[in-house]
Amino acid sequence: MCGIVGYVGRRRLVPVVLGGLKRLEYRGYDSAGIVYLQDGKLTKFRSEGKLQNLENIMEDALGASSHIGLGHTRWATHGAPTTENAHPHSDCTGELVVVHNGIIENYHSLRNELLEKGHKFASETDTEVLVHLIEDYLEDDLQEAVTKALARVEGSYALGVLWSGMPDTLIAARNHCPLVLGIHEEEGGFMASDIPPLLPYTDQVVFLDDKELAVLQADNYAVYSLETGEQIEKEVKTIAWNAAMAEKGGYKHFMLKEIYEQPQAIIDTVSGRINPETGSVTLPEMNLSDEDLTGIDRIFLVACGTSWHAALVAKYWIERWAGIPVEVDIASEFRYRKLLINERVLTVAISQSGETADTLAGIRLAKELGSKIVTICNVVGSTMTREAHGTVYTHAGPEIGVASTKAFTSQLAALFLFTLFLAEKRGTMDAKTRLELGKELISLATVIEKVLPVLQDEIKELIENYYDSRDFLFVGRGLNFPIALEGALKLKEISYIHAEGYASGELKHGPIALIDKDMPILGITPRDAVYQKSISNVEEIKARQGRLILIGTKGDDHLKTITDDVLYLPEVHEELNPILYTIPAQLLSYEIASRRGCDVDQPRNLAKSVTVE
Ligand code: AGP
């Protein structure tokens, strides 16, 4: 996610903002910028890459005497990570600047409107639309102009605004992206995307809520509703965290923070891509024509690790709803078999990092054989996105924990959108079904947000009987077989317990020999099309005294007749169970690894991105 830091007060702006951006580096970024007001003039610096590059180009400006300004670290979503796309962005006069985190969903239409009015754009970002829109409304009251501009905006934003016409004032505004104020009677006023930048100066903070705007000055602040314009009294909270805790948002590990970020990551991945009225899906960055899409007769999905599990789920979806045969390959195997690939094949690479060497080598080979290449990726401008013909970005934000969590569920959300998109283009799904599935996907984030804390409490208690196990089996059927694989991988990679994922129906073909009173087995048994078969499989395990944990549909009391250890989940459309049922598997692995004192965020022997073959 992008990082924002703003300050107005007695201190020199540059060290406060640069220091603050450094404390947000854990969020990940690919460019940075700073702007300050001095002698009535705005001075702006922007650079690609790390903050050191920004400091290098600032030289003497590092000693600037300014006391008001904004800084930003950008995690690219719309537009490559270049200097031109880095924030702050300026209006046509150069006297108004903004920094922004979030996604402006209707930026295309707003940009066209502003272009027709004569505004000149210098970047390909959605953010630049905001500064020109504010400029369009700006007369002599910045708060009024920002309020009017944001009334036109659909999407998510955490926003900082500075105008040379009001040299002692910063404006902050928030909708679906965190933004927090820091206040201190001597130190002045601060704004930031997260708490770490505030901690050296104050522990008094005000969390903005959605559709709220703050007017920030050195010695006072005020918060207003963007909807009513009324001033709002906000609670001032005292932060007891130290800096290390603050980077993790108070969570013990980045992995747990990222598990809890999944609802937002799914919302950000889906928003702006599916029409809630028609269910129609738009994936503009995929760059494939309708002819390309109707001309393909097979799809190859290529990935590694957790991303391969996402591919396995997508196979079920695409074949069922788009009617296209799908082959799924582990990338490191893909390259070493006789590939029957030609121009009628679409190859889809799934990769959080966009840099995995095996997957990258695979798409290069597929391209040589004539295939169009699409990548499902979380990192804008990564190698795979530059070599593919098109991309469907997940908007999970940077994933710090080595074990992939929010990136995985965002990949599934993106792949489900891709399925709906293909089905629409190929006429294999009626609009009613598409609308129903689209609405279910949109509402899934809320379901996950509600179950997370409840599940974590249940699992924290449950694992006391399992955390010292030597082995673990995960079993699932149909759409949930890949989730059994994913759960086993999560447990392996962060707790070092040997774990295997199996298709439930496969147990009797050998693995059932492993079952005894010491073998824990997690069974995924939602009420779905294969429920009865799944129940038969877990009954086979029970008959051999296996230690069963079942995850099933709330209200299914039959599960309690099989084992005492049942985790219940709300009923959602069964096509979306793989996304929902991943959550307890992640939490089980996390709680066991944490209980065992493992290095959850940086497990032994592992790298976040495997850029070697
Ligand atoms: C997932 O928990 C692992 N860290 C690993 O399997 C990962 O999914 C795999 O290395 C692929 O990475 P990518 O998605 O960045 O290509």
XYZ file of C-alpha atoms and ligand atoms in Angstrom:
629
model
C 0.000 0.000 0.000
C 1.114 3.614 -0.463
C 2.384 5.609 2.491
C 1.411 9.186 3.326
C 3.079 11.574 5.807
C 2.100 15.225 6.268
C 3.231 17.813 8.824
C 2.688 21.426 9.806
C 4.382 22.853 12.917
C 7.470 24.334 14.480
C 9.875 21.631 13.268
C 11.564 21.620 9.876
C 9.352 19.709 7.459
C 11.917 17.669 5.547
C 13.375 15.542 8.378
C 9.915 14.939 9.859
C 8.475 13.711 6.546
C 11.508 11.738 5.351
C 11.809 10.103 8.764
C 8.114 9.317 8.688
C 8.303 7.749 5.224
C 11.206 5.592 6.431
C 8.939 4.304 9.200
C 6.411 3.297 6.529
C 8.935 1.413 4.374
C 7.675 -1.937 5.703
C 4.550 -1.341 3.611
C 6.571 -1.760 0.460
C 6.856 0.856 -2.300
C 8.486 1.479 -5.651
C 8.770 5.290 -5.808
C 8.679 8.239 -3.419
C 8.174 12.004 -3.309
C 8.017 15.044 -1.067
C 6.656 18.582 -1.403
C 7.039 21.582 0.913
C 5.941 25.211 0.916
C 8.604 27.868 1.429
C 8.369 31.619 0.776
C 4.979 31.117 -0.862
C 6.318 28.574 -3.342
C 5.814 24.793 -3.549
C 8.996 22.746 -4.049
C 8.589 19.090 -5.090
C 10.995 16.174 -5.469
C 10.113 12.687 -6.768
C 12.163 9.595 -7.578
C 11.826 5.932 -8.508
C 12.990 3.254 -6.124
C 13.961 3.744 -2.513
C 13.944 6.824 -0.284
C 17.713 7.109 -0.575
C 17.227 7.979 -4.249
C 14.877 10.785 -3.198
C 17.367 12.148 -0.678
C 20.119 11.976 -3.280
C 18.256 14.320 -5.633
C 17.227 16.712 -2.854
C 20.811 17.684 -1.899
C 20.637 21.230 -0.379
C 16.859 21.009 -0.069
C 17.413 18.534 2.787
C 18.141 21.646 4.859
C 15.065 23.570 3.700
C 13.552 25.758 6.435
C 9.944 24.980 5.445
C 7.506 23.903 8.178
C 4.657 22.480 6.103
C 4.477 19.764 3.499
C 3.604 16.235 2.408
C 5.490 13.045 1.570
C 4.486 9.804 -0.161
C 5.767 6.304 -0.900
C 3.919 4.739 -3.835
C 2.946 1.099 -4.319
C 1.968 1.241 -7.982
C -1.576 0.197 -8.890
C -2.455 2.351 -11.947
C 0.633 3.180 -13.985
C 4.190 1.898 -13.795
C 6.491 2.846 -10.888
C 8.096 5.831 -12.672
C 9.034 9.338 -11.482
C 6.190 10.823 -13.556
C 3.713 8.585 -11.752
C 5.218 9.190 -8.299
C 3.326 11.422 -5.875
C 2.882 14.303 -5.036
C 0.880 15.217 -8.116
C 0.323 18.885 -9.084
C -2.506 20.757 -10.757
C -2.026 22.871 -13.889
C -0.809 25.892 -11.875
C 1.746 23.953 -9.846
C 0.371 25.660 -6.723
C -1.818 22.760 -5.578
C -0.538 19.259 -4.744
C -1.995 15.974 -3.486
C -0.734 12.644 -2.208
C -3.110 9.685 -2.309
C -3.502 6.076 -1.290
C -6.384 4.036 -2.732
C -8.145 3.451 -6.064
C -10.319 6.002 -7.874
C -12.763 3.744 -9.695
C -14.309 6.408 -11.951
C -11.054 8.085 -12.885
C -11.473 7.382 -16.600
C -14.677 9.438 -16.878
C -13.366 12.196 -14.607
C -10.118 12.387 -16.572
C -11.989 12.733 -19.866
C -14.173 15.485 -18.378
C -11.129 17.371 -17.115
C -9.261 16.958 -20.393
C -12.241 18.485 -22.193
C -12.028 21.424 -19.803
C -8.418 21.919 -20.834
C -6.577 20.344 -17.931
C -3.189 18.945 -18.841
C -2.141 15.580 -17.378
C 1.461 14.557 -16.780
C 0.963 10.996 -15.535
C -1.101 7.843 -16.100
C -2.256 7.654 -12.491
C -5.777 7.780 -11.120
C -4.449 10.147 -8.407
C -3.700 12.986 -10.801
C -7.413 13.215 -11.580
C -7.973 14.233 -7.963
C -5.665 17.269 -8.010
C -7.142 18.586 -11.266
C -10.649 18.016 -9.969
C -9.884 20.012 -6.802
C -8.286 22.710 -8.969
C -11.449 22.838 -11.021
C -13.516 23.664 -7.933
C -10.906 25.834 -6.181
C -11.647 29.521 -5.681
C -10.524 30.780 -2.252
C -11.533 27.941 0.079
C -9.487 24.731 -0.141
C -11.744 22.757 2.212
C -14.778 23.577 0.079
C -12.972 22.637 -3.154
C -11.778 19.301 -1.754
C -15.263 18.513 -0.427
C -16.880 19.231 -3.791
C -14.258 17.235 -5.676
C -14.573 14.180 -3.433
C -18.351 14.256 -3.864
C -17.650 13.327 -7.517
C -15.243 10.511 -6.682
C -16.113 6.792 -6.489
C -13.555 4.592 -4.837
C -11.124 4.552 -1.969
C -8.790 7.314 -0.833
C -6.531 8.516 1.903
C -5.650 12.009 0.746
C -3.294 14.829 1.712
C -3.706 18.236 0.043
C -1.561 21.418 0.171
C -2.171 24.740 -1.626
C 0.135 27.750 -1.686
C -2.985 29.914 -1.303
C -3.440 28.589 2.265
C 0.201 28.347 3.451
C -0.547 27.214 7.005
C -3.076 24.492 6.284
C -3.095 20.845 5.243
C -6.261 19.003 4.275
C -6.648 15.274 4.962
C -9.526 13.091 3.793
C -10.368 9.417 4.038
C -12.618 6.804 2.455
C -11.844 3.064 2.779
C -8.101 3.774 3.237
C -6.597 4.393 6.670
C -5.477 7.912 7.593
C -4.582 9.007 11.101
C -3.861 12.450 12.587
C -1.179 13.051 15.188
C -1.653 16.068 17.454
C 0.619 17.783 19.963
C 0.344 21.321 21.305
C 4.046 22.092 20.838
C 5.007 19.682 18.045
C 2.199 20.632 15.673
C -0.132 18.643 13.399
C 0.639 15.367 11.610
C -1.157 13.071 9.179
C -0.038 9.564 8.189
C -1.297 6.335 6.634
C -0.336 4.490 9.767
C 0.924 5.167 13.281
C 4.735 4.622 13.084
C 5.616 8.104 11.650
C 3.759 9.797 14.537
C 5.396 7.948 17.425
C 8.617 10.036 17.752
C 6.490 13.179 18.282
C 3.196 12.240 19.873
C 1.115 9.368 21.222
C -2.106 11.386 20.782
C -3.891 10.322 17.623
C -7.230 10.801 15.879
C -8.329 8.064 13.474
C -10.326 9.485 10.576
C -13.314 7.427 9.511
C -14.751 6.996 6.020
C -16.031 10.185 4.325
C -14.306 12.463 6.830
C -12.105 15.469 6.100
C -9.648 17.125 8.471
C -8.284 20.688 8.385
C -4.841 20.539 10.003
C -2.775 23.516 11.235
C 0.209 23.880 13.552
C -1.830 24.646 16.631
C -5.252 23.178 15.908
C -7.299 20.788 13.791
C -10.927 20.206 12.940
C -12.730 17.203 11.418
C -15.795 17.446 9.161
C -18.225 15.065 7.518
C -17.721 15.045 3.756
C -21.404 14.201 3.400
C -23.000 16.839 5.632
C -20.205 19.396 5.991
C -20.859 19.366 9.753
C -17.917 19.516 12.149
C -17.408 16.249 14.069
C -15.983 15.829 17.549
C -13.505 12.921 17.330
C -12.067 10.897 20.173
C -8.347 11.450 20.765
C -6.674 8.110 21.450
C -3.403 7.395 23.219
C -1.108 4.906 21.488
C 0.766 2.531 23.782
C 2.688 0.754 20.984
C 6.401 0.958 20.369
C 7.572 1.514 16.772
C 8.111 -2.197 16.001
C 4.582 -3.068 17.147
C 3.155 -0.110 15.240
C 4.585 -1.315 11.908
C 2.495 -4.440 12.375
C -0.545 -2.412 13.287
C -0.455 -3.910 16.745
C -0.501 -7.461 15.375
C 2.158 -9.893 16.616
C 3.301 -10.749 13.075
C 2.933 -9.315 9.583
C 1.330 -12.608 8.567
C -1.513 -12.139 11.059
C -1.917 -8.505 9.975
C -2.134 -9.682 6.363
C -4.652 -12.401 7.226
C -6.839 -9.640 8.668
C -6.231 -7.419 5.638
C -7.868 -9.989 3.348
C -11.355 -8.411 3.323
C -9.861 -5.084 2.200
C -7.570 -6.824 -0.296
C -10.554 -8.617 -1.858
C -12.563 -5.374 -1.946
C -9.663 -3.554 -3.594
C -9.163 -6.374 -6.104
C -12.836 -6.524 -7.072
C -13.850 -2.870 -6.838
C -14.303 -1.027 -10.088
C -14.165 -4.269 -12.085
C -17.669 -5.639 -11.724
C -20.866 -3.763 -12.458
C -23.099 -4.395 -9.429
C -26.209 -3.935 -11.578
C -25.325 -6.113 -14.559
C -22.547 -8.330 -13.242
C -20.523 -7.309 -16.260
C -16.765 -7.538 -15.679
C -14.167 -5.135 -17.077
C -10.460 -6.055 -17.026
C -8.920 -3.271 -19.141
C -5.289 -4.152 -18.385
C -5.722 -7.632 -19.860
C -5.272 -6.194 -23.345
C -6.926 -9.136 -25.103
C -9.432 -8.475 -27.879
C -12.786 -10.239 -28.065
C -11.382 -12.145 -31.035
C -8.411 -13.279 -28.942
C -10.780 -14.543 -26.275
C -13.254 -16.304 -28.545
C -10.338 -17.695 -30.558
C -8.731 -19.654 -27.721
C -9.616 -23.327 -27.293
C -7.422 -24.174 -24.293
C -5.970 -22.404 -21.297
C -2.763 -23.305 -19.504
C -2.420 -22.078 -15.915
C 1.200 -21.948 -14.742
C 2.428 -21.122 -11.234
C 4.380 -22.237 -8.184
C 3.506 -22.919 -4.562
C 0.477 -21.144 -3.215
C -0.134 -19.551 -6.608
C -0.330 -23.066 -8.105
C -3.092 -23.848 -5.618
C -4.970 -20.803 -6.903
C -4.543 -22.195 -10.424
C -6.050 -25.528 -9.361
C -9.163 -23.755 -8.058
C -9.408 -21.654 -11.203
C -9.429 -24.802 -13.356
C -12.725 -25.862 -11.771
C -14.232 -22.409 -12.247
C -13.132 -21.793 -15.829
C -14.085 -25.232 -17.113
C -17.463 -25.117 -15.419
C -18.465 -21.559 -16.256
C -16.510 -20.630 -19.391
C -16.465 -24.063 -20.998
C -12.774 -23.933 -21.900
C -10.469 -26.915 -21.218
C -7.807 -25.929 -18.685
C -4.442 -27.506 -17.977
C -2.626 -26.640 -14.752
C 1.130 -26.947 -14.472
C 3.653 -26.429 -11.721
C 5.954 -23.988 -13.484
C 9.127 -25.967 -12.742
C 7.570 -28.984 -14.500
C 5.816 -27.063 -17.273
C 9.014 -26.392 -19.175
C 10.149 -30.015 -19.296
C 7.254 -31.715 -21.007
C 6.128 -31.711 -24.608
C 3.932 -28.628 -24.687
C 1.077 -28.811 -27.175
C 0.810 -25.011 -27.233
C 0.005 -22.785 -30.198
C -1.712 -19.464 -30.930
C -5.101 -20.924 -29.941
C -3.841 -21.417 -26.357
C -3.964 -18.738 -23.670
C -1.303 -19.129 -20.989
C -2.071 -17.529 -17.619
C 0.794 -17.088 -15.153
C -0.233 -16.592 -11.529
C 2.355 -14.918 -9.350
C 2.233 -12.616 -6.327
C 5.712 -11.225 -6.978
C 5.781 -11.380 -10.762
C 9.443 -12.397 -10.431
C 9.379 -16.176 -9.754
C 12.047 -17.615 -12.021
C 10.280 -20.881 -12.867
C 7.032 -19.153 -13.763
C 8.840 -16.485 -15.750
C 10.727 -19.130 -17.729
C 7.442 -20.885 -18.388
C 5.692 -17.899 -19.897
C 8.701 -17.098 -22.066
C 8.532 -20.600 -23.526
C 4.757 -20.439 -24.010
C 5.170 -17.085 -25.773
C 7.734 -18.585 -28.137
C 5.228 -21.315 -28.986
C 2.678 -18.705 -30.057
C 0.532 -18.424 -26.942
C -0.931 -15.142 -25.699
C 0.205 -14.516 -22.111
C -1.838 -13.050 -19.258
C -0.504 -12.755 -15.741
C -2.437 -12.515 -12.473
C -0.009 -10.476 -10.402
C 0.263 -8.301 -7.296
C 3.244 -6.148 -8.236
C 2.809 -3.428 -10.846
C 5.713 -3.222 -13.227
C 7.191 -6.585 -12.203
C 8.971 -8.600 -14.875
C 6.051 -10.885 -15.660
C 3.651 -7.942 -16.118
C 6.101 -6.361 -18.554
C 6.563 -9.555 -20.575
C 2.913 -10.674 -20.619
C 0.460 -9.391 -23.226
C -1.905 -8.417 -20.422
C -2.318 -8.414 -16.664
C -5.071 -8.770 -14.106
C -3.652 -7.091 -11.029
C -4.552 -8.199 -7.558
C -4.685 -5.174 -5.265
C -3.591 -6.893 -2.080
C -0.874 -4.350 -1.364
C 2.609 -5.470 -0.375
C 2.714 -8.856 1.306
C 5.529 -8.847 3.858
C 5.059 -12.279 5.438
C 6.838 -14.984 3.438
C 3.791 -17.244 3.726
C 1.277 -15.949 1.226
C -2.181 -15.189 2.631
C -3.935 -12.038 1.333
C -2.210 -12.422 -2.029
C -3.693 -15.925 -2.374
C -7.289 -14.984 -1.604
C -6.884 -11.925 -3.843
C -5.626 -14.215 -6.622
C -8.744 -16.323 -6.183
C -10.942 -13.214 -6.328
C -9.137 -12.059 -9.483
C -9.406 -15.520 -11.061
C -13.116 -15.626 -10.281
C -13.519 -12.245 -11.981
C -11.503 -13.609 -14.907
C -13.878 -16.594 -15.083
C -16.942 -14.340 -15.128
C -15.248 -12.198 -17.772
C -14.512 -15.218 -20.010
C -18.027 -16.599 -19.515
C -19.508 -13.242 -20.518
C -17.330 -12.921 -23.608
C -18.035 -16.475 -24.705
C -21.727 -16.338 -23.864
C -21.547 -19.384 -21.601
C -23.190 -17.773 -18.546
C -26.530 -15.964 -18.444
C -26.561 -12.440 -17.011
C -28.695 -13.527 -14.026
C -26.121 -16.102 -12.893
C -23.280 -13.671 -13.513
C -25.004 -11.022 -11.451
C -25.712 -13.486 -8.638
C -22.117 -14.711 -8.544
C -20.765 -11.171 -8.810
C -22.840 -10.032 -5.842
C -21.718 -13.059 -3.827
C -18.085 -12.181 -4.563
C -18.605 -8.564 -3.537
C -20.275 -9.551 -0.252
C -17.711 -12.232 0.577
C -15.273 -9.687 2.065
C -17.840 -8.712 4.686
C -18.416 -12.375 5.588
C -14.679 -12.906 6.049
C -14.309 -9.719 8.107
C -16.988 -10.983 10.506
C -15.664 -14.532 10.921
C -11.955 -13.678 11.362
C -11.886 -12.701 15.074
C -14.328 -15.454 16.065
C -12.365 -18.119 14.206
C -9.076 -16.935 15.629
C -10.338 -17.245 19.196
C -11.727 -20.747 18.515
C -8.535 -21.890 16.789
C -6.235 -20.441 19.448
C -8.020 -22.710 21.938
C -8.258 -25.687 19.567
C -4.579 -25.927 18.744
C -3.574 -26.644 22.337
C -4.352 -30.289 21.450
C -2.533 -30.225 18.118
C 0.431 -27.816 18.139
C 2.952 -30.484 19.131
C 1.919 -32.938 16.404
C 4.579 -34.432 14.194
C 2.372 -34.915 11.165
C -0.839 -33.455 9.796
C -3.176 -34.356 6.941
C -5.487 -31.897 5.183
C -8.271 -33.378 3.042
C -10.800 -31.760 0.711
C -12.859 -32.618 -2.349
C -13.642 -30.845 -5.590
C -13.142 -27.087 -5.347
C -11.753 -27.552 -1.836
C -9.068 -30.090 -2.667
C -6.650 -27.243 -3.582
C -7.488 -25.609 -0.255
C -6.377 -28.788 1.510
C -3.095 -28.474 -0.366
C -2.828 -24.796 0.570
C -3.532 -25.490 4.256
C -0.850 -28.171 4.317
C 1.648 -25.831 2.654
C 0.919 -23.054 5.170
C 1.458 -25.415 8.098
C 4.638 -26.899 6.608
C 6.267 -23.610 5.769
C 5.698 -21.742 9.024
C 5.530 -24.440 11.746
C 7.892 -27.017 10.176
C 5.368 -29.792 10.938
C 5.228 -32.335 8.122
C 1.802 -31.833 6.521
C 0.213 -33.234 3.399
C -2.866 -32.211 1.483
C -4.947 -34.900 -0.191
C -8.102 -35.283 -2.202
C -10.499 -36.849 0.310
C -11.359 -39.638 -2.095
C -7.684 -40.529 -2.438
C -7.251 -41.564 1.214
C -8.329 -45.178 0.648
C -5.709 -45.502 -2.094
C -2.843 -45.478 0.402
C -2.679 -42.520 2.799
C -5.322 -44.079 5.048
C -2.543 -46.391 6.242
C -1.200 -43.341 8.087
C -4.355 -42.919 10.151
C -4.174 -43.808 13.816
C -5.029 -42.134 17.116
C -1.981 -39.860 16.819
C -2.663 -38.509 13.316
C -4.463 -35.164 13.155
C -6.521 -34.633 10.015
C -8.236 -31.410 9.000
C -11.244 -32.184 6.823
C -12.944 -29.533 4.667
C -16.607 -30.557 4.593
C -18.957 -27.716 3.592
C -22.505 -28.441 2.492
C -21.740 -28.572 -1.220
C -22.269 -30.837 -4.208
C -19.820 -33.422 -2.873
C -20.880 -33.209 0.813
C -22.045 -36.808 1.182
C -18.848 -38.161 -0.359
C -16.766 -35.923 1.893
C -18.651 -37.137 4.950
C -18.056 -40.765 3.951
C -14.354 -40.033 3.680
C -14.112 -38.456 7.128
C -16.196 -41.292 8.582
C -13.474 -43.651 7.233
C -10.943 -41.601 9.210
C -13.072 -41.645 12.348
C -13.392 -45.438 12.100
C -9.605 -45.594 12.392
C -9.423 -43.255 15.398
C -7.957 -40.398 13.378
C -7.941 -37.069 15.269
C -10.378 -35.102 13.160
C -10.839 -31.359 12.894
C -13.704 -30.513 10.539
C -14.519 -27.195 8.893
C -18.136 -27.070 7.766
C -21.293 -25.073 7.242
C -22.871 -23.357 10.230
C -25.894 -25.377 11.377
C -24.576 -28.725 10.169
C -24.946 -30.579 13.484
C -24.046 -33.888 11.879
C -20.378 -32.872 11.968
C -20.495 -32.827 15.769
C -21.461 -36.519 15.686
C -18.160 -37.238 13.942
C -15.782 -35.139 16.034
C -15.830 -32.605 18.843
C -13.452 -30.297 16.993
C -15.622 -28.504 14.431
C -15.108 -24.996 13.043
C -18.267 -23.564 11.503
C -18.411 -21.055 8.680
C -21.371 -19.093 7.272
C -23.005 -20.504 4.147
C -21.888 -18.687 0.986
C -22.292 -19.657 -2.689
C -20.449 -22.966 -2.911
C -18.366 -21.670 -5.816
C -16.765 -19.239 -3.361
C -16.072 -21.755 -0.582
C -12.391 -22.035 -1.595
C -11.839 -18.382 -0.656
C -13.743 -18.610 2.628
C -12.363 -22.010 3.700
C -8.805 -20.804 3.245
C -9.213 -18.513 6.249
C -9.401 -21.191 8.997
C -6.581 -23.124 7.324
C -4.401 -19.986 7.460
C -5.321 -19.243 11.073
C -4.730 -22.852 12.184
C -1.242 -22.805 10.666
C -0.538 -19.367 12.087
C -1.656 -20.221 15.635
C 0.252 -23.535 15.665
C 3.437 -21.916 14.363
C 3.092 -19.025 16.795
C 2.488 -21.444 19.692
C 5.626 -23.343 18.675
C 7.615 -20.107 18.776
C 8.500 -20.274 15.074
C 9.663 -17.263 13.059
C 6.275 -16.878 11.412
C 7.146 -13.970 9.116
C 10.566 -15.220 8.035
C 10.501 -19.062 8.183
C 13.824 -20.865 7.891
C 15.131 -21.663 4.386
C 12.406 -19.612 2.628
C 12.455 -16.432 0.511
C 9.452 -14.251 -0.280
C 10.181 -14.391 -3.985
C 12.097 -17.320 -5.499
C 13.969 -15.592 -8.293
C 16.278 -18.557 -8.907
C 15.345 -21.805 -10.688
C 3.480 -19.272 -0.412
O 3.117 -19.253 0.977
C 4.961 -19.464 -0.594
N 5.658 -18.394 0.008
C 5.378 -19.796 -2.017
O 4.839 -21.077 -2.293
C 4.906 -18.856 -3.152
O 3.526 -18.972 -3.336
C 5.625 -19.297 -4.445
O 6.999 -19.128 -4.257
C 5.167 -18.490 -5.665
O 5.484 -17.150 -5.495
P 4.808 -16.074 -6.502
O 3.346 -16.141 -6.273
O 5.419 -14.760 -6.112
O 5.167 -16.496 -7.905
